[in-house]
Coordinates of C-alpha atoms and ligand atoms in Angstrom, one line a residue:
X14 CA 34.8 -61.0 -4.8
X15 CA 35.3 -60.6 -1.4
X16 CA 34.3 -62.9 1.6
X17 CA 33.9 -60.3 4.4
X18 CA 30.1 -60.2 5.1
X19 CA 30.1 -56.9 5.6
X20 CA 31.0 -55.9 2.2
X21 CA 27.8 -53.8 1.8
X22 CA 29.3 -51.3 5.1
X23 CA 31.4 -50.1 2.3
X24 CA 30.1 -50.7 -1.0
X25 CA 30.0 -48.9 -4.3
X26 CA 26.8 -50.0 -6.1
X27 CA 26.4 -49.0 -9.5
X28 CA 23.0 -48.6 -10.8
X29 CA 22.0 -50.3 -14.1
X30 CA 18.7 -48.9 -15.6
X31 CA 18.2 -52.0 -17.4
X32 CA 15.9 -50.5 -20.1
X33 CA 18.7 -47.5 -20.6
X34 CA 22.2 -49.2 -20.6
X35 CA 22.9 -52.0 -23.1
X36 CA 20.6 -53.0 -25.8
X37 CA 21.8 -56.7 -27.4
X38 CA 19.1 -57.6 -29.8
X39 CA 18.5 -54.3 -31.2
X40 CA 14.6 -53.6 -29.9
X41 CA 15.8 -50.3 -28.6
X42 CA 15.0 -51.5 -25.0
X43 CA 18.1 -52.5 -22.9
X44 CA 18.1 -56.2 -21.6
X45 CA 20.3 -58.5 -20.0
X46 CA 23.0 -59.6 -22.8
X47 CA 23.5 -56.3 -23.2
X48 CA 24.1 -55.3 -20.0
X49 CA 26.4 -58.8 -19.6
X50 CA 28.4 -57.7 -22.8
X51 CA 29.2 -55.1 -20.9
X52 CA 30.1 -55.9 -17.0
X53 CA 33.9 -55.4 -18.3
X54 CA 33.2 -51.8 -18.4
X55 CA 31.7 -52.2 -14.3
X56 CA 34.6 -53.7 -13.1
X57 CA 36.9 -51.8 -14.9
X58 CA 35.2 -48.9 -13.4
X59 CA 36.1 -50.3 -9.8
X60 CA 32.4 -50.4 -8.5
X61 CA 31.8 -53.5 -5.8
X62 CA 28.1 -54.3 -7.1
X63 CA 25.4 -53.8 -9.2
X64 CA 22.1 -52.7 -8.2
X65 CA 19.4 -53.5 -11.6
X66 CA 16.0 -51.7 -11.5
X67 CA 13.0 -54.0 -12.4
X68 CA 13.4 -56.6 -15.1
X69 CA 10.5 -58.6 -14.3
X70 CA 7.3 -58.9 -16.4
X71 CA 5.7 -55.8 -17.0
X72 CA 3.6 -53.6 -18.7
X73 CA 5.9 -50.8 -18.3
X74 CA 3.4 -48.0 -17.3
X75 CA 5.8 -47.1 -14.9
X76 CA 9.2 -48.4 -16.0
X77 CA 8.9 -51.8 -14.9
X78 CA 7.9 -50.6 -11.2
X79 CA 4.5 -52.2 -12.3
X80 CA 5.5 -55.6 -11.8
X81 CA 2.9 -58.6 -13.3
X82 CA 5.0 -61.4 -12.0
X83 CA 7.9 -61.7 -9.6
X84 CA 9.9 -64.1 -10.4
X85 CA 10.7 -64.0 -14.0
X86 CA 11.6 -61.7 -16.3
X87 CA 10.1 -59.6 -19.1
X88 CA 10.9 -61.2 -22.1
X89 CA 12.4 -57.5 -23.6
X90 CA 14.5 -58.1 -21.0
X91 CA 16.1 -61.4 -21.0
X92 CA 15.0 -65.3 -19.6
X93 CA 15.9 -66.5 -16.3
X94 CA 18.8 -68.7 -17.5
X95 CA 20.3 -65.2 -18.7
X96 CA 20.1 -64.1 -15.4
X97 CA 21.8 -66.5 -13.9
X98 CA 24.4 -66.5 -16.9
X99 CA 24.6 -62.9 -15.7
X100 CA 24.6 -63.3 -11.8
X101 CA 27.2 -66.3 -12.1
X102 CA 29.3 -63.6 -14.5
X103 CA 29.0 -60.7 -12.1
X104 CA 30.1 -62.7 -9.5
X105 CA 33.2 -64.2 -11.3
X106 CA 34.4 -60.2 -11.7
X107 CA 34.3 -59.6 -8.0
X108 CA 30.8 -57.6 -8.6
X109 CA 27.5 -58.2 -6.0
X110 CA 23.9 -58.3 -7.3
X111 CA 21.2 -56.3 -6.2
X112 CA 17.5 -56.8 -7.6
X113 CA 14.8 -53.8 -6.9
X114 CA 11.6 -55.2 -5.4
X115 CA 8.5 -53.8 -5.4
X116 CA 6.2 -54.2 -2.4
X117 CA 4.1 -51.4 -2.4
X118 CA 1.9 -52.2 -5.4
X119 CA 1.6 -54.7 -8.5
X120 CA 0.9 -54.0 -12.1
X121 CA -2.7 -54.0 -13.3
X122 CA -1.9 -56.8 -15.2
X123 CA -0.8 -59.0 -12.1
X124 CA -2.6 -62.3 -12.4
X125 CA -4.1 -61.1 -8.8
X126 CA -5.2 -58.3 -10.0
X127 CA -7.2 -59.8 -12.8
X128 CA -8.8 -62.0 -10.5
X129 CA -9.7 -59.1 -8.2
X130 CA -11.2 -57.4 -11.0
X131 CA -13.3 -60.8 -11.1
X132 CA -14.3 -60.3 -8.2
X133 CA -12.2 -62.5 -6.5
X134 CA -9.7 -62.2 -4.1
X135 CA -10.2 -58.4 -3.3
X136 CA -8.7 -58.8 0.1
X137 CA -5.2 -58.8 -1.4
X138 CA -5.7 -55.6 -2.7
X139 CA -7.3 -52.1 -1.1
X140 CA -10.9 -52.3 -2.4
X141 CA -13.7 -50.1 -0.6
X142 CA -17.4 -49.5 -1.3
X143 CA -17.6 -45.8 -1.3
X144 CA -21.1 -44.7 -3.3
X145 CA -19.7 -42.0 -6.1
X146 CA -17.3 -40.4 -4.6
X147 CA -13.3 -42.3 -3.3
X148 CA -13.4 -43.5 0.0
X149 CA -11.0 -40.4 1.1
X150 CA -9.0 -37.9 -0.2
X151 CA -5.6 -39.5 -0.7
X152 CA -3.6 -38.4 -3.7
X153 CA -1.5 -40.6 -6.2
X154 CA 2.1 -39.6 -6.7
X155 CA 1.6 -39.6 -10.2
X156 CA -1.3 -36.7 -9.9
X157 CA -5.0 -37.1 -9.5
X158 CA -6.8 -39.0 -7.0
X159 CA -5.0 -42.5 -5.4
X160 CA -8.8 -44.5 -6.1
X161 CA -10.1 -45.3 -9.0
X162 CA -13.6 -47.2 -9.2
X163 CA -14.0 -50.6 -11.2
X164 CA -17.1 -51.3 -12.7
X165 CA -19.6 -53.1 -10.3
X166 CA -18.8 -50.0 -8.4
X167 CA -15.9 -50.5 -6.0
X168 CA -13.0 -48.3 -5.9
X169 CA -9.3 -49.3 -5.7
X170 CA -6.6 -47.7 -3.9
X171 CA -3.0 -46.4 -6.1
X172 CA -0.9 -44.5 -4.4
X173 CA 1.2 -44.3 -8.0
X174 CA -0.2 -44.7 -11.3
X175 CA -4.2 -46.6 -11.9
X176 CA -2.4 -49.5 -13.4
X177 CA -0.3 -50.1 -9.9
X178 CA -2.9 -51.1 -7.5
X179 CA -1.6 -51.1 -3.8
X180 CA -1.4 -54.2 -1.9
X181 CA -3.2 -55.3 1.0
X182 CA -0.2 -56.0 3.4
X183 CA -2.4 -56.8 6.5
X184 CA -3.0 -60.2 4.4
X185 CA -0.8 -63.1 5.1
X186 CA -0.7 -63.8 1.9
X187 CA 0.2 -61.3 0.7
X188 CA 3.0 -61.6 3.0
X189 CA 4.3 -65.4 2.3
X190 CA 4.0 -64.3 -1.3
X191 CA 6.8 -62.0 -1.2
X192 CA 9.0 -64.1 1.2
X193 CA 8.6 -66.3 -1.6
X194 CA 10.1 -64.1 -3.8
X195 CA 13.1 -63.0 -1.9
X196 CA 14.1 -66.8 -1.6
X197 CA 13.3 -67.5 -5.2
X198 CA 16.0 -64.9 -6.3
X199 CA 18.2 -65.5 -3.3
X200 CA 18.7 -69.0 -4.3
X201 CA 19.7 -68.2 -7.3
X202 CA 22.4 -66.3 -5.6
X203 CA 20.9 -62.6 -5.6
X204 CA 23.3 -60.6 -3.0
X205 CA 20.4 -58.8 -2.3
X206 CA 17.5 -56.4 -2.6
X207 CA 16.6 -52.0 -2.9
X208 CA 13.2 -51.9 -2.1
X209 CA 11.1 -50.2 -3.5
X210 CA 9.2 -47.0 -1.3
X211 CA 10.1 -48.6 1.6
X212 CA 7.7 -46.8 3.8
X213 CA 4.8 -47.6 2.2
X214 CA 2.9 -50.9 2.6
X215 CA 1.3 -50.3 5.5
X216 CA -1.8 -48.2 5.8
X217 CA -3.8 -46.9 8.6
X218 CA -6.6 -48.2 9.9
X219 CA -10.2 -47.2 8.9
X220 CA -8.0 -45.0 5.8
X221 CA -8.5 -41.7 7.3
X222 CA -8.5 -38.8 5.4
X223 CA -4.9 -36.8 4.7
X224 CA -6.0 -33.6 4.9
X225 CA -3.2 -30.9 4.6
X226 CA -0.7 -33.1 6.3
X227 CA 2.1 -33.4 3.1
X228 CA 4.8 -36.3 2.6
X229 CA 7.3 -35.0 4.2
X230 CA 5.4 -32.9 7.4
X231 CA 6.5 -34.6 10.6
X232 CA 4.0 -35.9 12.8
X233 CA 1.8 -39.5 11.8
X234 CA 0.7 -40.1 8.1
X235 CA -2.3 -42.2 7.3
X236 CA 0.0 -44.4 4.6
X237 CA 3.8 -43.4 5.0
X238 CA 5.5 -44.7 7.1
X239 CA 3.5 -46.3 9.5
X240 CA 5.6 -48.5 12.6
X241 CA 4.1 -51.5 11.6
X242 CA 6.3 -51.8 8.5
X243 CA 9.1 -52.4 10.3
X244 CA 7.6 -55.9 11.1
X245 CA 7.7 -56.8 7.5
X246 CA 10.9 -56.0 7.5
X247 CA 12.3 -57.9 10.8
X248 CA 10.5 -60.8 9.0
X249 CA 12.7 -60.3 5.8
X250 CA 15.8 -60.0 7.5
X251 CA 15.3 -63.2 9.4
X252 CA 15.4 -64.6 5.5
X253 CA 18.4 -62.7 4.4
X254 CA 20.1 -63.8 7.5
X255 CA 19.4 -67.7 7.0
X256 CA 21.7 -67.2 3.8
X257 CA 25.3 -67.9 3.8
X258 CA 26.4 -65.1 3.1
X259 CA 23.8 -63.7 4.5
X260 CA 22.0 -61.3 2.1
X261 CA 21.4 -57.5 1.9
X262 CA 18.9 -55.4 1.9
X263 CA 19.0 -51.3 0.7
X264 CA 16.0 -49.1 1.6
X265 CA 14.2 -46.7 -0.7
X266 CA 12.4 -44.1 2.4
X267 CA 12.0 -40.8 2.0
X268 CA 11.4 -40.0 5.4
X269 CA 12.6 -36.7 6.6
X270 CA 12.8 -37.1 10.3
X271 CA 16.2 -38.7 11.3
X272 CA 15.0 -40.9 14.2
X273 CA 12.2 -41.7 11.9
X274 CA 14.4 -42.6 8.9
X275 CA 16.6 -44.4 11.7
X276 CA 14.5 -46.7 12.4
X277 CA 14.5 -49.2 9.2
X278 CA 18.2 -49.4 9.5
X279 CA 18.0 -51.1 12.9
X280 CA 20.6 -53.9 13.6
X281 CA 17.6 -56.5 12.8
X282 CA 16.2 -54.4 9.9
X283 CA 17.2 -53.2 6.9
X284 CA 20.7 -52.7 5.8
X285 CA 21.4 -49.5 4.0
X286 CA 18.9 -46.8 2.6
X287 CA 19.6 -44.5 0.3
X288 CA 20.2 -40.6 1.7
X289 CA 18.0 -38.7 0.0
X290 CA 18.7 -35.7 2.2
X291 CA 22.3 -35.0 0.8
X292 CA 20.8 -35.7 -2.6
X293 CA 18.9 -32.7 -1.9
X294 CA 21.5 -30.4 -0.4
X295 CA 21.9 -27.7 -2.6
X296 CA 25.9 -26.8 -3.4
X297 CA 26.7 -24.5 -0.5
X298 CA 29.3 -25.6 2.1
X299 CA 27.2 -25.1 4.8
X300 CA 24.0 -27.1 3.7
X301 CA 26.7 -29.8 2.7
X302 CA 27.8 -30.0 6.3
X303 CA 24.5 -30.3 8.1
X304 CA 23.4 -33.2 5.7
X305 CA 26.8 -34.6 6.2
X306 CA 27.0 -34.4 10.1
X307 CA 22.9 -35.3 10.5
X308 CA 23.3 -37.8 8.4
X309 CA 26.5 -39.5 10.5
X310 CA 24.4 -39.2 13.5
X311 CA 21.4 -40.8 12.8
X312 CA 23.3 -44.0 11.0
X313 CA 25.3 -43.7 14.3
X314 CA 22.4 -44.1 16.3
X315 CA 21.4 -47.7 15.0
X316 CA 25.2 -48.6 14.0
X317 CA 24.3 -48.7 10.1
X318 CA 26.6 -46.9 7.5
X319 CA 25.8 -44.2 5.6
X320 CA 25.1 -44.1 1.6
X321 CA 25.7 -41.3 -0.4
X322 CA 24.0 -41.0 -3.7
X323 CA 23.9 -38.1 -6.7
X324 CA 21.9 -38.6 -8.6
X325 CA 19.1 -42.2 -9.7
X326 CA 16.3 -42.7 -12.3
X327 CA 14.2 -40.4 -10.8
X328 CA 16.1 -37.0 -10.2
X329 CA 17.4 -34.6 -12.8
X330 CA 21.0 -35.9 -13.6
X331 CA 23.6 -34.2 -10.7
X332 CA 25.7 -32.3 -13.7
X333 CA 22.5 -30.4 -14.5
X334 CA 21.3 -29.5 -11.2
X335 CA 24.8 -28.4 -10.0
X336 CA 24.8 -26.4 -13.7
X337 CA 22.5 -24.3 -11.5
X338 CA 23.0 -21.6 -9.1
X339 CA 22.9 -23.0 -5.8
X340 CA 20.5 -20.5 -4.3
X341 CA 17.9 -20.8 -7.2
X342 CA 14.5 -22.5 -6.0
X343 CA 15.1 -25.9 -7.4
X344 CA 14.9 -29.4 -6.4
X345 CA 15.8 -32.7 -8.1
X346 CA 13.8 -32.5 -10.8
X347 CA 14.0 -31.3 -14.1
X348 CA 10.8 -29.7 -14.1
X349 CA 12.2 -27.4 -11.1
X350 CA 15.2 -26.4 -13.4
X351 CA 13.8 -25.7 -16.7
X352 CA 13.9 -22.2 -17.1
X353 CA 17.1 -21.5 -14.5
X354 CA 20.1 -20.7 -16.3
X355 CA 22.3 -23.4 -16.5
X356 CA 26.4 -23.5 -17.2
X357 CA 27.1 -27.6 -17.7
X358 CA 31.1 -26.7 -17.4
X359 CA 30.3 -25.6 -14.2
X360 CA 28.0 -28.4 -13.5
X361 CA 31.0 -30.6 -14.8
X362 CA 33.3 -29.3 -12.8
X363 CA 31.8 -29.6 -9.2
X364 CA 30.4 -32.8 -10.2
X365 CA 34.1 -34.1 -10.3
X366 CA 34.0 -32.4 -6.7
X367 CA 31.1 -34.4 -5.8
X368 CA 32.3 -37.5 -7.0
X369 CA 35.5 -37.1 -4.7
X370 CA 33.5 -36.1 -1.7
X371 CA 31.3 -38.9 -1.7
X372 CA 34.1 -41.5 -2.5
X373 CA 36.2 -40.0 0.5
X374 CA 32.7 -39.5 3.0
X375 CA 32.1 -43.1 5.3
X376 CA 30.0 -46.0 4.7
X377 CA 28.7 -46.5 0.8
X378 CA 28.2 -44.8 -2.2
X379 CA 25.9 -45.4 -5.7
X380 CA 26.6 -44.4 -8.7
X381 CA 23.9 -44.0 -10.9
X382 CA 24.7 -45.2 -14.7
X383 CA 25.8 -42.6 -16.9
X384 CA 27.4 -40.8 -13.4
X385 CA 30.9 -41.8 -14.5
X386 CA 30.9 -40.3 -17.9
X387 CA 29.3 -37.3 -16.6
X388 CA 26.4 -37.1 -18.4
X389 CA 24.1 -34.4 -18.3
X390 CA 20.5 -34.1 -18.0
X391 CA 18.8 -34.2 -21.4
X392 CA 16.3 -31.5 -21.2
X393 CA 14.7 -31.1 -24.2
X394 CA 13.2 -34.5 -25.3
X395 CA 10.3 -34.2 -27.9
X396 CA 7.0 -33.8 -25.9
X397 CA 5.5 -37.0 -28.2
X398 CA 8.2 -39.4 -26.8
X399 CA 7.6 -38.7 -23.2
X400 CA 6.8 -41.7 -21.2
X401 CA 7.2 -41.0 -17.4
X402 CA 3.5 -41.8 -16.1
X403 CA 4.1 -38.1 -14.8
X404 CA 3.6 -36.7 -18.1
X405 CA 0.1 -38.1 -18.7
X406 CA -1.7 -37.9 -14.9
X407 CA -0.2 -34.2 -14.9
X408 CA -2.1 -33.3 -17.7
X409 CA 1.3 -32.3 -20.0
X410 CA 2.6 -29.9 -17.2
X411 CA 5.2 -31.6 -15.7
X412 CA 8.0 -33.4 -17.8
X413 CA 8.8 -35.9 -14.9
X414 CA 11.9 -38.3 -15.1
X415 CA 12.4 -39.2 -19.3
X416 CA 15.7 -36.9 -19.0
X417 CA 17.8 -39.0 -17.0
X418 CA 16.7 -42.5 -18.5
X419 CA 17.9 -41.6 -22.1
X420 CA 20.4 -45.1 -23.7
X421 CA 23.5 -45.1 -23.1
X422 CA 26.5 -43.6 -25.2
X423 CA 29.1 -46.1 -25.6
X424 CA 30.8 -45.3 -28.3
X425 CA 31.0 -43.8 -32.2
X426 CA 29.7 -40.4 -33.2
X427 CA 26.0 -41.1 -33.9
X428 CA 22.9 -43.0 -32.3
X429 CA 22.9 -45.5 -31.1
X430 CA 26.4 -44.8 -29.9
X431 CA 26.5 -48.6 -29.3
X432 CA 23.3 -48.4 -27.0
X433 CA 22.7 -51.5 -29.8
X434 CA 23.7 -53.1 -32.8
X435 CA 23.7 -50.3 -35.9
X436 CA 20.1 -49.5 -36.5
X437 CA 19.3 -49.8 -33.2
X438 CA 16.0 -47.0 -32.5
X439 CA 16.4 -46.3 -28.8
X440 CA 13.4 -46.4 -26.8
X441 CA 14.0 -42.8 -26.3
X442 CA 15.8 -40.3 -28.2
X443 CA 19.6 -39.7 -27.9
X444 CA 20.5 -36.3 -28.7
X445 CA 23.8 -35.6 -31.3
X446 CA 25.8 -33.9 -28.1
X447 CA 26.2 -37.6 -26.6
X448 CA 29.1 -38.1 -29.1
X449 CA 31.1 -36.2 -26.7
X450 CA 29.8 -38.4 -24.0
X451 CA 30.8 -41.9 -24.8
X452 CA 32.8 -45.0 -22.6
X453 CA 34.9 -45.6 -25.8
X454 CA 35.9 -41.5 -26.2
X455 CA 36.3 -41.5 -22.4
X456 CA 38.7 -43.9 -22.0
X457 CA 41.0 -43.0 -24.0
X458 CA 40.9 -39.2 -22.6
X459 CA 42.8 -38.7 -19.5
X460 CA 40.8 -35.9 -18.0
X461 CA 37.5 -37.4 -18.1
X462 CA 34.8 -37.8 -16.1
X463 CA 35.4 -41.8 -16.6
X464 CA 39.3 -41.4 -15.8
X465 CA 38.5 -39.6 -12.6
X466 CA 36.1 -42.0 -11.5
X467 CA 37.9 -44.9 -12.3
X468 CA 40.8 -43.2 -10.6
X469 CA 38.9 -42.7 -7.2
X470 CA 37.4 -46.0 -7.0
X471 CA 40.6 -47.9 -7.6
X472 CA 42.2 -45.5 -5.1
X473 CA 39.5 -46.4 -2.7
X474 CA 40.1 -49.6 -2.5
X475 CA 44.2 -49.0 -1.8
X476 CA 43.3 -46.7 0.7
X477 CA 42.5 -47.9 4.0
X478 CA 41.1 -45.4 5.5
X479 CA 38.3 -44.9 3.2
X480 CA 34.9 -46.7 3.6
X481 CA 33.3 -47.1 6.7
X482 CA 34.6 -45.3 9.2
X483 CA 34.6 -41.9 11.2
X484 CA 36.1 -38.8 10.2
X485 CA 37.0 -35.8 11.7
X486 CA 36.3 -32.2 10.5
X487 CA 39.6 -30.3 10.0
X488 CA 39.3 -26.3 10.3
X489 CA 39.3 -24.8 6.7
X490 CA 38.0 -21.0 5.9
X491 CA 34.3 -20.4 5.1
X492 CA 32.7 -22.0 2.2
X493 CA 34.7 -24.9 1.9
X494 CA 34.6 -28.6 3.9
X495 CA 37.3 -30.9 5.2
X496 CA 37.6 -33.9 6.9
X497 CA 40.4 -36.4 8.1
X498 CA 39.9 -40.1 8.2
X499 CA 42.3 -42.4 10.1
X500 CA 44.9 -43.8 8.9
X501 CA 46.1 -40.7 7.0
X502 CA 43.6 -39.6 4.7
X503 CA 42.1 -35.9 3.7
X504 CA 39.5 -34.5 1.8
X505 CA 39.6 -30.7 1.3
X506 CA 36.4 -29.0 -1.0
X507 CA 35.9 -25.9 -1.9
X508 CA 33.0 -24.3 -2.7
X509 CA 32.9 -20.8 -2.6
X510 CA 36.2 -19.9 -0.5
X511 CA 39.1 -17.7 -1.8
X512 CA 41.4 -20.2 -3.2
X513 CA 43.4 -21.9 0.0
X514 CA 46.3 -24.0 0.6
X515 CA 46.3 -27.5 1.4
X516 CA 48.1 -28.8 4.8
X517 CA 52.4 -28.8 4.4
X518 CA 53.5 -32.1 4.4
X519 CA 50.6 -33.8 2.8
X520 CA 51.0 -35.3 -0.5
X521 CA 48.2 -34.7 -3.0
X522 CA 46.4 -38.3 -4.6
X523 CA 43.9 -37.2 -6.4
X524 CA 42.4 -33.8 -7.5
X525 CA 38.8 -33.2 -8.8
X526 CA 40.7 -30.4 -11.5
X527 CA 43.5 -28.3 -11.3
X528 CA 44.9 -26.6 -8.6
X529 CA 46.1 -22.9 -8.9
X530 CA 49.6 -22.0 -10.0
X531 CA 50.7 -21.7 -6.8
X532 CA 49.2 -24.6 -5.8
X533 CA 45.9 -23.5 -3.9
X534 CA 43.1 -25.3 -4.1
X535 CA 40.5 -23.6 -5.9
X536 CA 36.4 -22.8 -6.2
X537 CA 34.5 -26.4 -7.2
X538 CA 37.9 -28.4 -6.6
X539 CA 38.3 -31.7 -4.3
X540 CA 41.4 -32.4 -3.5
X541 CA 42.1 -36.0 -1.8
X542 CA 45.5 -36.0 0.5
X543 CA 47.4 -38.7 2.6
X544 CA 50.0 -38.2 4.8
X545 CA 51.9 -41.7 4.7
Ligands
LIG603 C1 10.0 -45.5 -6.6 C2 10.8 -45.7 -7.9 C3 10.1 -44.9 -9.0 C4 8.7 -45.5 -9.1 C5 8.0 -45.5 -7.8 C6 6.7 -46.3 -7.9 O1 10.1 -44.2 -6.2 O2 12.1 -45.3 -7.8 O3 10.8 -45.0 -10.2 O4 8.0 -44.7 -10.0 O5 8.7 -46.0 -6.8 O6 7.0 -47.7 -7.8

């Protein structure tokens, strides 16, 4: 591992969906031996950290982001002296670790939650009188109203499911208890922390009615975010800061204005937050180049670094979406794309393109696990194994995020495909097509996804140029991108240009998939170049 402190300007996290990735004692849930057994394949894979999604006790209504204690773990999961068997390990293979935090809301079953029910307490939570009808028209993310009454008669606020009640964060205490938390895991030598919606927390006063105003509409929201977040947030940095070395922190915000988003990423803020934006872009060289270019400005504005991400747990894998045409009305979720004809060689192919534009763009990159073997989304699980809250508080219209979450293929030619020991009945389904997926298949296979990434990632480390950084646009014809980044570095994609030649002189590294005979560089090709 690297000393520089500002490792996370540059950083390639990898995402580990705990309950998806490595499954040691054969429950069909993931857990932390299994994901130790295999940090070999991480740092093989060239990644500088690991960023693990909640393994603390839980009910699991929502995948562990209903969290019923903080500082340990859910026993599916692994104990504490796991996790430190794992941290220490990570750490000994050069990799970071990044916990997920959830501020926003606890689990139903949070010991503070049980005593609110009680009666007691209530303050730490968002309880209202209201007669029989909520206290205002706010709506969870999950469907259906965001209150939902107890029985002497008081209603509680969700913004997500009913079993994740919201937080009261005007209460100290509720403040000291999660400062708590981030030194709990910091001493035990946490690099740091994603939080979870980031721009939640606060609330407005007097909880005024939304009224048409949606998520993402500019202009004030009664609970997204509100300025007075970014208190909490100066107050956590203060702690990450009293650490040697000093400890990160990576935002979850969807906020669509750029001097909005900005704004957490201030030098005494938060770190890094994930860019949702260029998640979104839809493959078309020009949508590309405004997320790119307004995303470089509005980091530039506050001096953070950018992040590029693909694809997380709760978007329709990136091979699927990009399976898509382009200038079909979808978004990043499977429910959007079932129904849109979809060709996964073609998804394949400009997801290699992807992967070598955001390696080569500045600042950081995730990848999200299951990325580098270029797994697709699986569309089709069984409705009866569904378990994405997003299923249920729909009423059974909208799929939500299962698809994306399926185990792991590691190896062999049937389930579990070394998710787990033989036997092993994954929490959900793998389908018979994963045999063509597995670690073990792509390593030995030249032009895989795997071999690519592992490629890029060990190139990006050899290659000074890459990281943080500026770049420069070069001129290329319509419907592709390029850039230059000093010293000596290229990027040239093309979208949907006639096939083009790359600069004379400049000597190919690395290409996303063939170039033409003649040696253009075709549709859905990266190309990476140096001139040394
Ligand atoms: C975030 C998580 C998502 C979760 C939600 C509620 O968006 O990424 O998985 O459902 O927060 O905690």
């Amino acid at each position: 591992m690297t000393d520089d402190a500002a490792w996370w300007r540059s950083a390639v996290i990898y995402q580990v969906y705990i309950r998806s990735f490595a499954d040691a004692d054969g429950d069909g849930t993931g857990d932390v031996a299994g994901l130790h057994s295999r940090l070999d394949h991480l740092a093989e894979l060239g990644v500088d950290a690991i960023w693990i999604n909640p393994w603390y006790p839980s009910p699991l209504n929502d995948a562990g982001y209903d969290v019923s204690d903080y500082r340990a773990l859910d026993p599916r999961f692994g104990t504490l002296d796991g996790a430190a068997a794992l941290i220490a390990a990570a750490h000994e293979r050069g990799l970071r670790v990044v916990l997920d935090i959830v501020p926003n809301h606890t689990s139903s079953e949070h010991p503070w939650f049980r005593d609110a029910l009680a009666g007691r307490h209530r303050d730490r939570y968002v309880f209202r009188d209201s007669g029989d009808e909520p206290p205002n028209d706010w709506k969870a993310m999950f469907g259906g109203p965001a209150w939902t009454r107890v029985p002497d008669g008081q209603w509680y606020l969700h913004l997500f499911d009913v079993t994740q009640p919201d937080l009261n964060w005007q209460n100290p205490e509720v403040r000291a208890d999660f400062e708590e938390t981030l030194r709990f895991w910091f001493d035990r030598g946490v690099d740091g922390f994603r939080i979870d919606v980031a721009n939640s927390l606060v609330k407005e006063d007097g909880l005024p009615d939304v009224g048409e105003r949606g998520q993402h509409d500019p202009g004030p929201h009664p609970h997204w975010d509100r300025d007075e977040v970014h208190d909490i947030y100066r107050e956590w940095r203060r702690i990450a800061d009293s650490y040697d070395p000093p400890r990160v922190f990576v935002a979850e915000a969807w906020v669509p204005e750029a001097d909005r988003f900005a704004r957490y990423l201030r030098p005494d803020e938060l770190h890094t937050a994930f860019n949702f934006d260029f998640l979104k872009a839809p493959w078309l060289a020009p949508a590309l180049r405004t997320s790119i270019e307004r995303t470089l400005r509005e980091h530039a504005a506050v001096g953070a670094p950018p992040t590029w991400v693909l694809s997380n747990h709760d978007v329709a894998r990136h091979v699927s979406r990009l399976a898509r045409d382009p200038r079909a009305r979808i978004d990043s979720s499977l429910d959007s794309l079932l129904g849109v004809p979809a060709d996964l060689e073609l998804g394949t192919r400009r997801a290699r393109a992807a992967a070598l534009l955001i390696f080569a763009l500045p600042g950081g990159a995730y990848v999200y696990q299951g990325d580098e073997l270029g797994l697709p989304e699986v569309e089709d699980l069984p409705e009866e194994v569904l378990d994405d809250p997003t299923w249920q508080r729909s009423g059974h219209t909208e799929r939500g995020r299962d698809g994306c979450r399926v185990p792991i293929p590691w190896a062999g030619d049937a389930p579990p495909f070394g998710f787990g020991p033989e036997g092993t009945k994954p929490w959900l389904p793998q389908p018979a097509w994963f045999s063509g997926y597995t670690a073990e298949r792509e390593a030995a296979d030249p032009g895989s996804m795997l071999a690519l990434y592992r490629r890029a990632l060990r190139l990006r480390r050899e290659l000074p140029a890459l990281g943080d950084g500026p770049l420069t646009w070069l001129d290329v014809p319509e419907g592709a991108l390029g850039f230059a980044r000093e010293p000596g570095f290229a990027l040239l994609l093309n979208l949907d240009a006639e096939p083009f030649a790359p600069p004379a002189g400049a000597e190919v590294v690395l290409v996303s998939g063939p170039l033409t005979d003649d040696g253009l560089v075709p549709r859905d090709t990266a190309v990476w170049l140096t001139n040394r």
